[in-house]
C-alpha positions as a printed Julia matrix, in Angstrom:
221×3 Matrix{Float64}:
   6.04   27.74    6.6
   5.02   28.01    3.02
   6.28   31.52    2.41
   9.81   30.74    2.68
  10.17   27.82    0.25
  13.35   27.43   -1.22
  12.91   25.36   -5.12
   9.71   25.07   -7.05
   8.71   22.15   -6.1
   5.45   20.77   -4.78
   4.66   20.39   -1.18
   2.2    16.71   -0.38
   1.26   16.64    3.78
  -0.39   13.16    3.64
  -1.84   12.82    7.39
  -3.43    8.47    7.17
  -4.68    8.13   11.15
  -7.34    9.23   11.44
  -9.79    9.65    8.79
  -7.1    10.78    6.66
  -6.45   14.38    5.26
  -4.47   15.8     2.42
  -2.62   19.25    1.87
  -1.58   20.58   -1.79
   1.3    23.55   -0.35
  -0.38   23.9     2.83
  -4.22   24.01    1.27
  -6.79   20.85    2.28
  -7.63   19.27   -0.82
 -11.08   17.82    0.06
 -12.96   16.87   -3.27
 -11.6    13.79   -4.59
 -14.24   13.0    -7.32
 -15.04    9.91   -5.87
 -14.42    7.31   -3.54
 -11.59    5.07   -6.01
  -9.21    7.91   -7.14
  -9.26    8.94   -3.29
  -7.93    4.71   -2.05
  -5.61    5.23   -5.05
  -4.42    8.12   -3.56
  -3.68    7.11   -0.47
  -2.56    3.43   -1.63
   0.75    5.11   -3.69
   1.3     6.98   -1.52
   2.06    4.38    1.41
   3.51    2.52   -0.71
   5.81    4.72   -2.22
   6.79    2.2    -5.72
   4.43   -0.6    -6.63
   4.03   -1.89  -10.2
   0.96   -2.21  -12.09
   0.35   -5.56  -11.19
   0.56   -5.87   -7.45
  -1.7    -2.49   -8.7
  -4.53   -4.51  -10.37
  -3.9    -7.16   -7.52
  -5.48   -4.89   -5.31
  -8.05   -2.51   -6.58
  -9.17   -5.25   -9.64
  -8.39   -8.43   -9.06
 -11.63   -9.88  -11.27
 -11.24   -7.29  -13.64
  -8.9    -8.37  -17.5
  -5.74   -7.11  -18.07
  -7.34   -4.91  -20.66
 -10.71   -3.49  -18.35
  -8.04   -2.74  -15.33
  -5.95   -0.76  -17.38
  -8.62    1.62  -18.33
 -10.05    1.76  -14.37
  -6.58    2.58  -13.74
  -6.04    5.24  -15.73
  -9.64    7.1   -16.11
  -8.3     6.55  -11.88
  -5.24    7.85  -12.51
  -6.29   10.84  -14.07
  -9.14   12.02  -12.26
  -6.03   12.1    -9.24
  -3.44   14.75  -11.4
  -6.64   16.95  -12.46
  -7.63   16.7    -8.24
  -3.9    17.77   -6.76
  -3.14   19.94  -11.2
  -0.27   17.81  -11.07
   0.73   14.43  -11.82
   1.07   11.97   -8.5
   3.3     9.51  -10.32
   6.44    8.81  -13.0
   6.22    5.74  -14.02
  10.36    3.86  -13.93
  11.4     0.49  -15.06
   8.76   -1.31  -13.9
   7.42    0.89  -11.43
   5.02    3.72  -10.32
   6.73    5.7    -7.94
   6.26    8.73   -6.23
   7.27   12.06   -8.19
  10.52   13.38   -7.77
   9.12   16.58   -7.96
   6.99   16.53   -4.77
   8.41   16.86   -1.92
   6.04   14.43    1.0
   5.66   14.79    4.48
   4.31   11.58    4.93
   3.04   11.04    8.79
   3.28    7.39    8.1
   6.94    7.08    6.98
   8.0     9.95   10.54
   5.81    7.72   12.67
   7.62    4.52   11.35
  11.0     6.3    11.55
  10.93    7.59   15.39
   9.14    4.02   16.71
  12.16    1.93   15.04
  14.78    5.15   16.33
  13.81    4.69   19.0
  14.89    1.09   19.14
  18.8     2.3    19.42
  17.98    5.16   21.58
  18.22    5.87   25.46
  17.27    7.4    28.4
  14.89   10.32   27.3
  15.78   10.11   24.15
  13.97    7.03   23.95
  10.8     8.88   25.58
  10.85   11.92   23.18
  11.11    9.66   19.82
   7.81    7.49   21.14
   5.93   10.7    22.37
   6.53   12.07   19.42
   5.57    8.95   17.05
   2.37    8.83   20.63
   1.75   12.1    19.14
   1.62   11.36   15.36
  -0.97    8.52   16.24
  -4.3    10.73   15.98
  -6.31    7.45   14.89
  -6.36    4.07   12.8
  -4.96    4.09    9.94
  -7.53    5.66    7.5
 -10.86    5.09    9.79
 -12.99    5.46    7.36
 -11.83    2.6     4.58
 -12.97   -0.92    4.37
 -10.68   -1.69    1.61
  -8.75   -5.44    2.45
  -5.49   -3.65    1.86
  -6.47   -0.48    4.46
  -7.53   -3.24    7.45
  -4.19   -5.12    6.48
  -1.94   -1.5     7.27
  -4.37   -1.0     9.76
  -3.49   -3.7    12.2
   0.18   -3.56   10.8
   0.04   -0.28   12.4
  -1.99   -0.78   15.47
   0.5    -3.24   16.58
   2.96   -1.2    15.96
   2.0     1.99   17.72
   1.0    -0.63   20.39
   4.19   -1.56   20.59
   5.65    2.22   20.37
   3.38    2.63   23.71
   4.87   -0.51   25.53
   8.24    1.36   24.84
   7.71    4.44   26.54
   5.39    2.47   29.2
   8.8     0.83   30.08
  10.84    3.74   29.61
   8.87    5.91   31.85
   9.01    3.21   34.11
  12.64    2.63   34.38
  12.46    6.35   34.89
  10.48    5.99   38.05
   7.26    7.56   37.21
   5.58    5.35   38.01
   1.68    6.5    36.96
   2.89    7.68   33.83
   3.96    4.07   32.9
   0.51    1.79   34.36
  -1.24    4.51   32.06
   0.58    4.12   29.08
   0.79    0.15   29.58
  -3.48    0.1    29.83
  -3.2     1.92   26.81
  -0.76   -0.41   24.73
  -2.02   -3.57   25.77
  -5.09   -3.35   23.77
  -3.26   -3.32   20.52
  -0.83   -6.24   22.11
  -3.62   -9.09   23.56
  -0.38  -11.66   22.99
   1.9   -10.43   25.23
   2.03  -11.43   28.26
   4.87   -9.36   29.62
   2.25   -6.32   29.36
  -0.25   -7.53   31.41
   2.73   -8.75   33.94
   3.75   -5.35   33.77
   0.62   -3.5    34.18
  -0.23   -5.62   37.55
   3.53   -5.02   38.86
   2.33   -1.46   38.45
  -0.75   -1.73   40.05
   1.28   -3.96   43.33
   3.09   -1.63   44.02
   0.9     1.53   43.91
  -0.87   -0.53   46.33
  -4.05   -1.0    43.78
  -4.12   -4.39   44.51
  -7.75   -5.48   43.49
  -6.95   -3.3    40.54
  -3.93   -6.22   40.26
  -6.37   -8.97   40.7
  -8.32   -7.91   37.78
  -5.47   -7.31   34.94
  -5.05  -11.65   36.33
  -8.51  -12.06   35.59
  -8.65  -10.27   32.47
  -5.49  -12.63   31.44
Protein backbone atom coordinates (compact mmCIF):
# COMPACT_ATOMS: atom_id res chain seq x y z
CA UNK A 1 0.00 0.00 0.00
CA UNK A 2 1.99 2.98 -1.29
CA UNK A 3 -0.29 5.58 0.35
CA UNK A 4 0.13 4.43 3.93
CA UNK A 5 3.88 3.97 4.27
CA UNK A 6 5.08 4.89 7.77
CA UNK A 7 8.61 6.02 6.92
CA UNK A 8 10.40 8.07 4.31
CA UNK A 9 12.42 5.23 2.83
CA UNK A 10 12.16 4.51 -0.88
CA UNK A 11 10.40 1.30 -1.87
CA UNK A 12 12.23 -0.44 -4.70
CA UNK A 13 10.54 -3.52 -6.16
CA UNK A 14 12.65 -5.65 -8.49
CA UNK A 15 11.38 -8.60 -10.48
CA UNK A 16 14.17 -10.44 -12.29
CA UNK A 17 12.22 -13.46 -13.49
CA UNK A 18 11.23 -12.94 -17.11
CA UNK A 19 12.49 -9.84 -18.90
CA UNK A 20 12.90 -7.92 -15.63
CA UNK A 21 10.81 -5.14 -14.12
CA UNK A 22 11.64 -2.35 -11.68
CA UNK A 23 9.14 -0.26 -9.73
CA UNK A 24 10.17 2.74 -7.67
CA UNK A 25 7.48 3.70 -5.16
CA UNK A 26 4.96 1.98 -7.41
CA UNK A 27 6.04 3.64 -10.66
CA UNK A 28 7.74 1.46 -13.27
CA UNK A 29 11.24 2.45 -14.40
CA UNK A 30 11.52 2.04 -18.16
CA UNK A 31 14.17 4.48 -19.42
CA UNK A 32 17.65 3.28 -18.40
CA UNK A 33 19.76 5.48 -20.67
CA UNK A 34 21.39 2.43 -22.24
CA UNK A 35 21.86 -1.30 -21.78
CA UNK A 36 24.84 -1.11 -19.43
CA UNK A 37 23.18 0.89 -16.60
CA UNK A 38 20.27 -1.56 -16.56
CA UNK A 39 22.60 -4.56 -16.54
CA UNK A 40 24.74 -3.13 -13.74
CA UNK A 41 21.60 -2.26 -11.76
CA UNK A 42 20.32 -5.85 -11.84
CA UNK A 43 23.79 -7.17 -11.01
CA UNK A 44 24.09 -4.96 -7.92
CA UNK A 45 20.59 -5.90 -6.81
CA UNK A 46 21.20 -9.61 -7.30
CA UNK A 47 24.55 -9.60 -5.50
CA UNK A 48 23.41 -7.37 -2.65
CA UNK A 49 26.98 -6.74 -1.52
CA UNK A 50 29.97 -6.86 -3.87
CA UNK A 51 33.55 -5.59 -4.13
CA UNK A 52 34.80 -3.28 -6.84
CA UNK A 53 37.13 -5.99 -8.18
CA UNK A 54 34.20 -8.40 -8.56
CA UNK A 55 32.31 -5.77 -10.54
CA UNK A 56 35.29 -5.08 -12.78
CA UNK A 57 35.94 -8.79 -13.42
CA UNK A 58 32.29 -9.27 -14.37
CA UNK A 59 31.79 -6.26 -16.63
CA UNK A 60 35.20 -5.00 -17.79
CA UNK A 61 37.76 -7.81 -17.42
CA UNK A 62 39.84 -6.55 -20.35
CA UNK A 63 40.13 -2.92 -19.24
CA UNK A 64 42.83 -1.47 -17.03
CA UNK A 65 41.83 -0.58 -13.46
CA UNK A 66 41.84 3.10 -14.37
CA UNK A 67 39.63 2.60 -17.44
CA UNK A 68 37.25 0.26 -15.61
CA UNK A 69 36.99 2.74 -12.73
CA UNK A 70 35.99 5.54 -15.09
CA UNK A 71 33.37 3.45 -16.90
CA UNK A 72 32.02 2.12 -13.60
CA UNK A 73 31.53 5.54 -12.05
CA UNK A 74 29.90 6.93 -15.21
CA UNK A 75 27.53 3.95 -15.33
CA UNK A 76 26.76 4.13 -11.62
CA UNK A 77 26.01 7.85 -11.97
CA UNK A 78 23.56 7.07 -14.78
CA UNK A 79 21.75 4.62 -12.49
CA UNK A 80 21.49 7.33 -9.83
CA UNK A 81 20.08 9.76 -12.40
CA UNK A 82 17.52 7.21 -13.62
CA UNK A 83 16.35 6.40 -10.09
CA UNK A 84 16.75 9.87 -8.64
CA UNK A 85 18.75 8.44 -5.72
CA UNK A 86 21.94 6.51 -4.95
CA UNK A 87 21.38 2.77 -5.29
CA UNK A 88 24.46 1.75 -3.31
CA UNK A 89 26.51 2.82 -0.33
CA UNK A 90 30.21 2.00 0.01
CA UNK A 91 31.13 0.36 3.28
CA UNK A 92 34.18 -1.63 4.43
CA UNK A 93 35.32 -2.46 0.90
CA UNK A 94 31.87 -3.41 -0.39
CA UNK A 95 29.20 -1.75 -2.46
CA UNK A 96 25.89 -2.61 -0.84
CA UNK A 97 22.28 -1.53 -1.34
CA UNK A 98 21.70 1.83 0.32
CA UNK A 99 20.11 1.58 3.79
CA UNK A 100 17.69 4.32 2.67
CA UNK A 101 16.10 1.86 0.22
CA UNK A 102 13.47 -0.67 1.20
CA UNK A 103 14.11 -3.46 -1.27
CA UNK A 104 11.62 -6.09 -2.36
CA UNK A 105 13.44 -8.57 -4.58
CA UNK A 106 11.49 -11.45 -6.12
CA UNK A 107 14.53 -13.75 -6.40
CA UNK A 108 15.22 -13.47 -2.67
CA UNK A 109 11.57 -14.21 -1.87
CA UNK A 110 11.63 -17.22 -4.22
CA UNK A 111 14.82 -18.62 -2.69
CA UNK A 112 13.54 -18.05 0.84
CA UNK A 113 10.31 -19.96 0.14
CA UNK A 114 12.17 -22.88 -1.43
CA UNK A 115 14.56 -23.07 1.53
CA UNK A 116 11.75 -22.84 4.11
CA UNK A 117 9.86 -25.63 2.36
CA UNK A 118 12.78 -27.94 3.15
CA UNK A 119 11.97 -27.86 6.87
CA UNK A 120 8.17 -27.60 6.53
CA UNK A 121 5.65 -30.42 6.25
CA UNK A 122 2.22 -31.22 4.79
CA UNK A 123 0.15 -28.32 3.54
CA UNK A 124 2.84 -25.83 4.59
CA UNK A 125 5.17 -27.31 1.96
CA UNK A 126 2.45 -26.97 -0.65
CA UNK A 127 1.71 -23.35 0.29
CA UNK A 128 5.37 -22.29 0.19
CA UNK A 129 6.19 -24.03 -3.08
CA UNK A 130 3.03 -22.84 -4.80
CA UNK A 131 4.03 -19.27 -3.92
CA UNK A 132 7.54 -19.95 -5.24
CA UNK A 133 6.00 -21.32 -8.46
CA UNK A 134 3.99 -18.13 -8.89
CA UNK A 135 7.08 -15.95 -8.40
CA UNK A 136 9.03 -17.79 -11.10
CA UNK A 137 7.38 -16.07 -14.05
CA UNK A 138 10.10 -16.94 -16.55
CA UNK A 139 13.84 -17.46 -16.87
CA UNK A 140 16.10 -15.05 -15.01
CA UNK A 141 16.46 -11.81 -17.04
CA UNK A 142 15.45 -13.60 -20.23
CA UNK A 143 16.51 -10.74 -22.51
CA UNK A 144 20.14 -10.62 -21.33
CA UNK A 145 23.04 -12.82 -22.46
CA UNK A 146 25.94 -11.68 -20.25
CA UNK A 147 27.87 -14.60 -18.69
CA UNK A 148 26.88 -13.73 -15.11
CA UNK A 149 23.21 -13.69 -16.18
CA UNK A 150 23.50 -17.06 -17.95
CA UNK A 151 25.16 -18.65 -14.90
CA UNK A 152 22.52 -17.25 -12.57
CA UNK A 153 19.79 -18.37 -14.95
CA UNK A 154 21.00 -21.96 -14.83
CA UNK A 155 21.32 -21.86 -11.04
CA UNK A 156 17.83 -20.48 -10.48
CA UNK A 157 16.37 -22.78 -13.13
CA UNK A 158 17.72 -25.76 -11.21
CA UNK A 159 16.27 -24.36 -7.99
CA UNK A 160 12.93 -24.00 -9.75
CA UNK A 161 13.08 -27.57 -10.97
CA UNK A 162 13.78 -28.74 -7.42
CA UNK A 163 10.85 -26.68 -6.18
CA UNK A 164 8.50 -28.26 -8.74
CA UNK A 165 9.75 -31.73 -7.83
CA UNK A 166 9.20 -30.99 -4.15
CA UNK A 167 5.72 -29.66 -4.81
CA UNK A 168 4.92 -32.70 -6.96
CA UNK A 169 6.03 -35.05 -4.16
CA UNK A 170 3.90 -33.17 -1.63
CA UNK A 171 0.87 -33.37 -3.95
CA UNK A 172 1.53 -37.08 -4.51
CA UNK A 173 1.68 -37.71 -0.76
CA UNK A 174 -1.69 -35.95 -0.42
CA UNK A 175 -3.18 -38.20 -3.10
CA UNK A 176 -3.47 -35.57 -5.84
CA UNK A 177 -1.92 -37.78 -8.51
CA UNK A 178 -2.83 -35.83 -11.67
CA UNK A 179 -1.56 -32.57 -10.20
CA UNK A 180 1.62 -34.33 -9.06
CA UNK A 181 2.18 -35.78 -12.54
CA UNK A 182 1.79 -32.38 -14.18
CA UNK A 183 4.31 -30.84 -11.77
CA UNK A 184 6.82 -33.63 -12.31
CA UNK A 185 6.52 -33.15 -16.08
CA UNK A 186 7.11 -29.40 -15.71
CA UNK A 187 10.10 -29.96 -13.44
CA UNK A 188 11.81 -32.68 -15.49
CA UNK A 189 13.39 -30.34 -18.11
CA UNK A 190 15.05 -28.39 -15.28
CA UNK A 191 16.42 -31.59 -13.70
CA UNK A 192 17.65 -33.67 -16.59
CA UNK A 193 20.01 -35.68 -14.36
CA UNK A 194 17.32 -36.59 -11.82
CA UNK A 195 16.45 -40.20 -12.64
CA UNK A 196 14.14 -40.34 -9.61
CA UNK A 197 11.87 -37.71 -11.19
CA UNK A 198 11.46 -39.81 -14.36
CA UNK A 199 10.80 -42.84 -12.16
CA UNK A 200 8.07 -40.92 -10.34
CA UNK A 201 6.57 -39.88 -13.69
CA UNK A 202 6.56 -43.50 -14.87
CA UNK A 203 4.97 -44.71 -11.63
CA UNK A 204 2.23 -42.09 -11.79
CA UNK A 205 1.50 -42.89 -15.43
CA UNK A 206 1.19 -46.52 -14.41
CA UNK A 207 -1.15 -45.75 -11.50
CA UNK A 208 -3.31 -43.67 -13.85
CA UNK A 209 -3.37 -46.56 -16.36
CA UNK A 210 -1.40 -44.53 -18.94
CA UNK A 211 1.03 -47.34 -19.68
CA UNK A 212 2.12 -46.19 -23.15
CA UNK A 213 3.06 -42.80 -21.73
CA UNK A 214 5.09 -44.55 -19.05
CA UNK A 215 7.03 -46.40 -21.74
CA UNK A 216 7.66 -43.13 -23.61
CA UNK A 217 9.08 -41.62 -20.39
CA UNK A 218 11.31 -44.70 -20.02
CA UNK A 219 12.58 -44.31 -23.59
CA UNK A 220 13.29 -40.63 -22.99
CA UNK A 221 15.29 -41.50 -19.88
